[in-house]
mmCIF file of N, CA and C and ligand atoms in Angstrom:
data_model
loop_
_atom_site.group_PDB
_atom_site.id
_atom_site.type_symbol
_atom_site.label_atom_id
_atom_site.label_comp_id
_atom_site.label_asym_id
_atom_site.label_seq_id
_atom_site.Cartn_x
_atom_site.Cartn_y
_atom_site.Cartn_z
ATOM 1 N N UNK A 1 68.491 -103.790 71.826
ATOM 2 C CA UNK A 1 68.586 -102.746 70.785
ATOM 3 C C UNK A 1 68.924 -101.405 71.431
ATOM 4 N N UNK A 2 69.683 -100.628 70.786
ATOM 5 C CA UNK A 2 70.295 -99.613 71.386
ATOM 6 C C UNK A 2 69.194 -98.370 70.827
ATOM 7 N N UNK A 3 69.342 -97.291 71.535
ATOM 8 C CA UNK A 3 68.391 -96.333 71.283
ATOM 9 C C UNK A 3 68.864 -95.143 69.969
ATOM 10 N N UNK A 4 69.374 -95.516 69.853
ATOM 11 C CA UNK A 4 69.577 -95.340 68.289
ATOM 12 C C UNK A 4 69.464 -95.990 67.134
ATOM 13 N N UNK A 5 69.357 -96.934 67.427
ATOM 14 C CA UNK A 5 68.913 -97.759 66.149
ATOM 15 C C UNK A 5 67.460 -97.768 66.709
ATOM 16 N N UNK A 6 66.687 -97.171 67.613
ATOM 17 C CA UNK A 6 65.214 -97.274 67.371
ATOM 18 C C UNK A 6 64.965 -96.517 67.252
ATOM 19 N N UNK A 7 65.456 -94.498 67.142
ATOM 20 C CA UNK A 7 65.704 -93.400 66.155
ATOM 21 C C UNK A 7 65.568 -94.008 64.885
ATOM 22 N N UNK A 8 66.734 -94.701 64.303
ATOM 23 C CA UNK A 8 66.558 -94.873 62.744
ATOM 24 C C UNK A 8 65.602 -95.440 62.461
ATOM 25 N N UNK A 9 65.259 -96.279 63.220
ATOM 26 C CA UNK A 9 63.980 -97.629 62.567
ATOM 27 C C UNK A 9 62.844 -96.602 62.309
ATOM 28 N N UNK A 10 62.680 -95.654 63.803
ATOM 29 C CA UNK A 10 61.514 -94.946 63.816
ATOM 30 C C UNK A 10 61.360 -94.002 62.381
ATOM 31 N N UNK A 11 62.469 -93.281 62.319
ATOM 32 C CA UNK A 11 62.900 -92.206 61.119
ATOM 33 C C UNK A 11 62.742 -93.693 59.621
ATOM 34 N N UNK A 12 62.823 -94.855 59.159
ATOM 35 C CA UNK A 12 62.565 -95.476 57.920
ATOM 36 C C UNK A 12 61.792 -95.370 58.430
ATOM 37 N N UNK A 13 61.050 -95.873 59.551
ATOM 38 C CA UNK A 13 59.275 -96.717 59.208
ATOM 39 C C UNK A 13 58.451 -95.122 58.828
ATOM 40 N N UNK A 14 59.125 -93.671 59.401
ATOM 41 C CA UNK A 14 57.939 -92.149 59.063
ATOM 42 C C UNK A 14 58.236 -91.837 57.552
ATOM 43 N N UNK A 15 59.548 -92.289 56.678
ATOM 44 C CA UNK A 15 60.025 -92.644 55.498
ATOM 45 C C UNK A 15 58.997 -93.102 54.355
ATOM 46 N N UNK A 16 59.325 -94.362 54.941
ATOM 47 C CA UNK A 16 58.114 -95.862 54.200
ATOM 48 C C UNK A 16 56.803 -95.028 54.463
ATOM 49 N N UNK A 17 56.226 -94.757 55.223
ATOM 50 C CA UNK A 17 54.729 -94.024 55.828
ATOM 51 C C UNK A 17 54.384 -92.954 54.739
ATOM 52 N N UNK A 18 55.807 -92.149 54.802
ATOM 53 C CA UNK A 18 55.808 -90.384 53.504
ATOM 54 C C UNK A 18 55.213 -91.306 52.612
ATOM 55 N N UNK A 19 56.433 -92.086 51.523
ATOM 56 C CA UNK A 19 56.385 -92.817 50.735
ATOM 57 C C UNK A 19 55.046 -93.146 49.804
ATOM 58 N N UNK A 20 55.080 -94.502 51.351
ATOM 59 C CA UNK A 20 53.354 -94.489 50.457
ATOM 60 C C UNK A 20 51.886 -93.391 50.664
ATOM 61 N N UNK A 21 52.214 -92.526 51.742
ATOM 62 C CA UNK A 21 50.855 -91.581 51.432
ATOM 63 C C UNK A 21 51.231 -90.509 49.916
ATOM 64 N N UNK A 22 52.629 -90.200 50.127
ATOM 65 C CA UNK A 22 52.792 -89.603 48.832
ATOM 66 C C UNK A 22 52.145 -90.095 47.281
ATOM 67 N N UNK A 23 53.024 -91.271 47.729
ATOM 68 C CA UNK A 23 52.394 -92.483 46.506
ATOM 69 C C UNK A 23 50.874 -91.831 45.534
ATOM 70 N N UNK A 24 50.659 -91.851 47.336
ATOM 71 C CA UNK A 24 48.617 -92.014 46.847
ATOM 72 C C UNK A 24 48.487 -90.383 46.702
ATOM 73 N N UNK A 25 48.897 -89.361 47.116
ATOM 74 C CA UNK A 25 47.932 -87.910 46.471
ATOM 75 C C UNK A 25 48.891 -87.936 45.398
ATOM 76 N N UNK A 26 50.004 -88.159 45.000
ATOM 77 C CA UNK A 26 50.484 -87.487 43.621
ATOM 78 C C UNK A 26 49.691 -88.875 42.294
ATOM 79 N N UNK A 27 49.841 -89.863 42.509
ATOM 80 C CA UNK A 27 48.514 -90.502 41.912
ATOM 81 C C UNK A 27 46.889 -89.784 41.275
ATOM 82 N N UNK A 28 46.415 -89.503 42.427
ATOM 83 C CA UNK A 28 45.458 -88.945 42.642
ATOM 84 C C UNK A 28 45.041 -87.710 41.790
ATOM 85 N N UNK A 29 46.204 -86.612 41.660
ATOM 86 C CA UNK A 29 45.996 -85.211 41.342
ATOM 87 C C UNK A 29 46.108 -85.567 39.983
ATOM 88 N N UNK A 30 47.092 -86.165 39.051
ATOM 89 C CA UNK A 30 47.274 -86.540 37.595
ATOM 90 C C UNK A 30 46.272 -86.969 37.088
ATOM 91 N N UNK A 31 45.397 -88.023 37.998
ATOM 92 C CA UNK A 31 44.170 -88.957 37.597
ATOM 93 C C UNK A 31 43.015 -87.474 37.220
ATOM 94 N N UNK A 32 43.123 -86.887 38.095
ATOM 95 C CA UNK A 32 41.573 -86.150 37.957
ATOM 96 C C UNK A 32 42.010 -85.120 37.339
ATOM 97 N N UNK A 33 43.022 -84.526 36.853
ATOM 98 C CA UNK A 33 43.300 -83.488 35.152
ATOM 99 C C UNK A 33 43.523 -84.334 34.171
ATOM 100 N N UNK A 34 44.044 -85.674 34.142
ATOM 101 C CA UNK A 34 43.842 -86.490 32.726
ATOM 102 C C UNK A 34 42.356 -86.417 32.423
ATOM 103 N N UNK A 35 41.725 -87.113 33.363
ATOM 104 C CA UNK A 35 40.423 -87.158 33.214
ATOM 105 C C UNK A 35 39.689 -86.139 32.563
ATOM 106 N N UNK A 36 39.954 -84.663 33.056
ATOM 107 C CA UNK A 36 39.271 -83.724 32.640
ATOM 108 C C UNK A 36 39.421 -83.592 31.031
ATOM 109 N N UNK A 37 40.801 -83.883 31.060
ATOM 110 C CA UNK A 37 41.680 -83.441 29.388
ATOM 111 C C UNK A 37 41.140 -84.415 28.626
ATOM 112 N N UNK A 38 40.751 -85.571 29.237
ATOM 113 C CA UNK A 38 39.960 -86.754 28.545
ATOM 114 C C UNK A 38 38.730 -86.312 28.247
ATOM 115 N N UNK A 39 38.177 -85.849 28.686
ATOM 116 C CA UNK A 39 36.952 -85.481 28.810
ATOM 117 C C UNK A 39 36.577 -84.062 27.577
ATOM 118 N N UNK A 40 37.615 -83.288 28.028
ATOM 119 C CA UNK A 40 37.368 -82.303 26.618
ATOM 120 C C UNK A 40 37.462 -82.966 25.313
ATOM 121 N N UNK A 41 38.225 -84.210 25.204
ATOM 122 C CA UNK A 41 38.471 -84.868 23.807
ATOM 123 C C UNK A 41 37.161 -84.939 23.372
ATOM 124 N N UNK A 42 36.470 -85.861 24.333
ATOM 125 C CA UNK A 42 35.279 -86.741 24.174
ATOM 126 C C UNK A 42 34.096 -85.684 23.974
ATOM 127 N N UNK A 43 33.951 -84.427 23.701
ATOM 128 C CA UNK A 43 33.247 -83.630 23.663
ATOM 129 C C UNK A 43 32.339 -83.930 22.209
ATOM 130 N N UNK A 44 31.319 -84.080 21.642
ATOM 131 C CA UNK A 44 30.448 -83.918 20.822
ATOM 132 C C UNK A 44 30.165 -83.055 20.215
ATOM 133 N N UNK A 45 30.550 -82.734 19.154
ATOM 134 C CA UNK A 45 30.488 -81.471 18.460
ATOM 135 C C UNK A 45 29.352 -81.665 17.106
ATOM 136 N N UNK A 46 28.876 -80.856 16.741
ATOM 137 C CA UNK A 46 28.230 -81.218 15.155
ATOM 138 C C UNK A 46 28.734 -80.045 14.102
ATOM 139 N N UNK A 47 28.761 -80.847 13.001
ATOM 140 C CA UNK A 47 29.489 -80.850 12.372
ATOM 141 C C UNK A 47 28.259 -79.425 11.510
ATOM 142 N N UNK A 48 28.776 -78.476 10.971
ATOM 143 C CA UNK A 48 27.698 -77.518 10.554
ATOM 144 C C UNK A 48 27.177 -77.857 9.270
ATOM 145 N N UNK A 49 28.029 -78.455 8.715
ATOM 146 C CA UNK A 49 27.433 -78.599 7.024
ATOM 147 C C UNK A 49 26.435 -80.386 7.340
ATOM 148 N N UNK A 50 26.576 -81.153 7.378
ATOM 149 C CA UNK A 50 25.573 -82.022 7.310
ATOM 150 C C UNK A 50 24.946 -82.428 8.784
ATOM 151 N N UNK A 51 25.480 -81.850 9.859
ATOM 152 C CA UNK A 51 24.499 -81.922 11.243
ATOM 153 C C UNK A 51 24.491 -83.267 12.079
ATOM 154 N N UNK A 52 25.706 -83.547 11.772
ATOM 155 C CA UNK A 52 25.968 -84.868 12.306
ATOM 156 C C UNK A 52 26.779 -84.372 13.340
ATOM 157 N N UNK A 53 26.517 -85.531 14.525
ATOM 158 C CA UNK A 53 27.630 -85.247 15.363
ATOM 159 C C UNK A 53 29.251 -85.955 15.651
ATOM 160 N N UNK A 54 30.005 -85.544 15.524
ATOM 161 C CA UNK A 54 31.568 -85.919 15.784
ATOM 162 C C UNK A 54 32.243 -85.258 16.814
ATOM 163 N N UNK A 55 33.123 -86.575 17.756
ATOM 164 C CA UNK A 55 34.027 -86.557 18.629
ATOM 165 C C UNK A 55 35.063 -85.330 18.344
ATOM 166 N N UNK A 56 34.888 -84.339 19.154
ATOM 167 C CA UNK A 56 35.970 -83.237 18.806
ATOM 168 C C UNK A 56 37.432 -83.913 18.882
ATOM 169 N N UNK A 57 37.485 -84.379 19.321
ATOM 170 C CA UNK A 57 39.219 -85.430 19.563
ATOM 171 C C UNK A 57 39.848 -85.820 18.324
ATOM 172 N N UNK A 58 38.826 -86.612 17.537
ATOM 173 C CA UNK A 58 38.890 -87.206 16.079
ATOM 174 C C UNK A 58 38.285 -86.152 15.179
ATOM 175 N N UNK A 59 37.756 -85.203 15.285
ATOM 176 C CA UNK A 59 37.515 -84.369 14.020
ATOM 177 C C UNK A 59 38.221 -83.453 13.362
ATOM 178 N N UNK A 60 38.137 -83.092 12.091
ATOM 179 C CA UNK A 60 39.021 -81.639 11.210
ATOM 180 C C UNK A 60 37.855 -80.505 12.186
ATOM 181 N N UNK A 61 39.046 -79.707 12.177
ATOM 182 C CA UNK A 61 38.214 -78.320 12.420
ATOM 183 C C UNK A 61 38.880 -77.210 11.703
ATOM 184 N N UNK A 62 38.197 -75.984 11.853
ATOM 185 C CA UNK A 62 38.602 -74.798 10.662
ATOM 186 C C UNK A 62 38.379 -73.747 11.964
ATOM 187 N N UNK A 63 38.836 -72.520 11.545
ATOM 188 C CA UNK A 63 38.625 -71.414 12.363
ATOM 189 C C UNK A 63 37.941 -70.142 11.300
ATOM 190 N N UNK A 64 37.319 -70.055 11.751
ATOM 191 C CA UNK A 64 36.120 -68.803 10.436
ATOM 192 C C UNK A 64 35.275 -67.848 11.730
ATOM 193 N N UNK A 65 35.798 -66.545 11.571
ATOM 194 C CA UNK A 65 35.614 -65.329 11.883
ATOM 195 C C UNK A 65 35.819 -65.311 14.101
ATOM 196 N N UNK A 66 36.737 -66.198 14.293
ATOM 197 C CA UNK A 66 37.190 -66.572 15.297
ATOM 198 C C UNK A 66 36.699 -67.490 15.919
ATOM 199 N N UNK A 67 36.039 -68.280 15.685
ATOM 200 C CA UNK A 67 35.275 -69.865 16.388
ATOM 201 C C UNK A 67 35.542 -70.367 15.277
ATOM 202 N N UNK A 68 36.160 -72.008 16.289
ATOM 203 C CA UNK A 68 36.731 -72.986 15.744
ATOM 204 C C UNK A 68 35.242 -74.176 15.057
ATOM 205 N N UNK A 69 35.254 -74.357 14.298
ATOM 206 C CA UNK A 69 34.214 -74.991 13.753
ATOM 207 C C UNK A 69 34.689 -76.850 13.556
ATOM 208 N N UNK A 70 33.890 -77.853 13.901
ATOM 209 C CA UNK A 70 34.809 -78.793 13.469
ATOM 210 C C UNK A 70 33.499 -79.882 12.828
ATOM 211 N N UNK A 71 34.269 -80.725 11.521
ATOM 212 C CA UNK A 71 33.785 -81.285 10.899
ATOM 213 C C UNK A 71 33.843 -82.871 10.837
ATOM 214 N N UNK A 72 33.075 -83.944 10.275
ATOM 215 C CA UNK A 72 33.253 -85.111 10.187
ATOM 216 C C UNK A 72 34.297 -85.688 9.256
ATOM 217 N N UNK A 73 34.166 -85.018 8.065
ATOM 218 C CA UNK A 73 35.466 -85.514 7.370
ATOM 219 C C UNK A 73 35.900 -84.365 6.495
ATOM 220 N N UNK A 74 37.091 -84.092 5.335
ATOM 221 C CA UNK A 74 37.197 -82.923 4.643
ATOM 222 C C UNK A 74 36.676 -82.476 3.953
ATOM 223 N N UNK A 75 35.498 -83.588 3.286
ATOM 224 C CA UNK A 75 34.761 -82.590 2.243
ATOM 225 C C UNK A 75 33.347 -81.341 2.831
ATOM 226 N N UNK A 76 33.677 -82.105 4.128
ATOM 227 C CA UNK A 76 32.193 -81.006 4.578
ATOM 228 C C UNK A 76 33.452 -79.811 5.284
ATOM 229 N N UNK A 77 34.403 -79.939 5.700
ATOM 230 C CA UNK A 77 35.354 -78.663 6.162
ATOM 231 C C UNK A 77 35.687 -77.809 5.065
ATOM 232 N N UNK A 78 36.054 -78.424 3.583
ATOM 233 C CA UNK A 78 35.739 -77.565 2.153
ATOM 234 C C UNK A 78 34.918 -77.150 2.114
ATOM 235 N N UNK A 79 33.475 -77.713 1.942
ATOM 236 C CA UNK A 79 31.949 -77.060 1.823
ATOM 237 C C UNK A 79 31.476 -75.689 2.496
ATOM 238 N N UNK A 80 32.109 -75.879 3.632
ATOM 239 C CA UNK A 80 32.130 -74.932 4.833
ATOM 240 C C UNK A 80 33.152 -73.499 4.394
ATOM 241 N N UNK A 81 33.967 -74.304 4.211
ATOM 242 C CA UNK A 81 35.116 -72.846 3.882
ATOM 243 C C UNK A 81 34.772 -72.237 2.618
ATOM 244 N N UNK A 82 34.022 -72.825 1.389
ATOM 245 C CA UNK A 82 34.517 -72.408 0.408
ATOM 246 C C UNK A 82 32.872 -71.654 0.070
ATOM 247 N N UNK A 83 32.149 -71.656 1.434
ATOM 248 C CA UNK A 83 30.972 -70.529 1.379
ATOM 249 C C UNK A 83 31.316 -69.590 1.949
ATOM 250 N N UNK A 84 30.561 -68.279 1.288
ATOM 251 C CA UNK A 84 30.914 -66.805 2.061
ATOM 252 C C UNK A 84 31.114 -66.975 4.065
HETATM 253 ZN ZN1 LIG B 101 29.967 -83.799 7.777
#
């Protein structure tokens, strides 16, 4: 083998090496802000008019005097709005 072709081999195999360590931190960094963004979904909120609690992810919410308020279904987000 000539010493240039064990340049190139050397230069793919530090390639293949980037490759897969890259692989693994850009993996890595997406995983743990999905997670977080997952995680705000999954937040527990209660609901003000009957005091139940609901998944902020899946709930109606309203905004009244700048905080977001959020409810289980629409008739308690009406109930809510349509008091002073
Ligand atoms: Zn409710």
């Amino acid at each position: 083998m000539s010493p240039a072709r064990i340049i190139i081999l050397a230069i793919l195999l530090y390639l293949l090496y980037r490759l897969l360590f890259g692989k693994k931190t850009t993996s890595s960094r997406p995983g743990v802000g999905g997670q977080l963004e997952k995680d705000e979904h999954n937040v527990l909120v209660e609901d003000p008019v009957c005091h139940t609690y609901v998944v902020q992810g899946q709930s109606l919410s309203a905004v009244k005097d700048g905080k977001t308020y959020y409810f289980c279904c629409e008739e308690c987000r009406r109930k809510f709005l349509e008091q002073n």
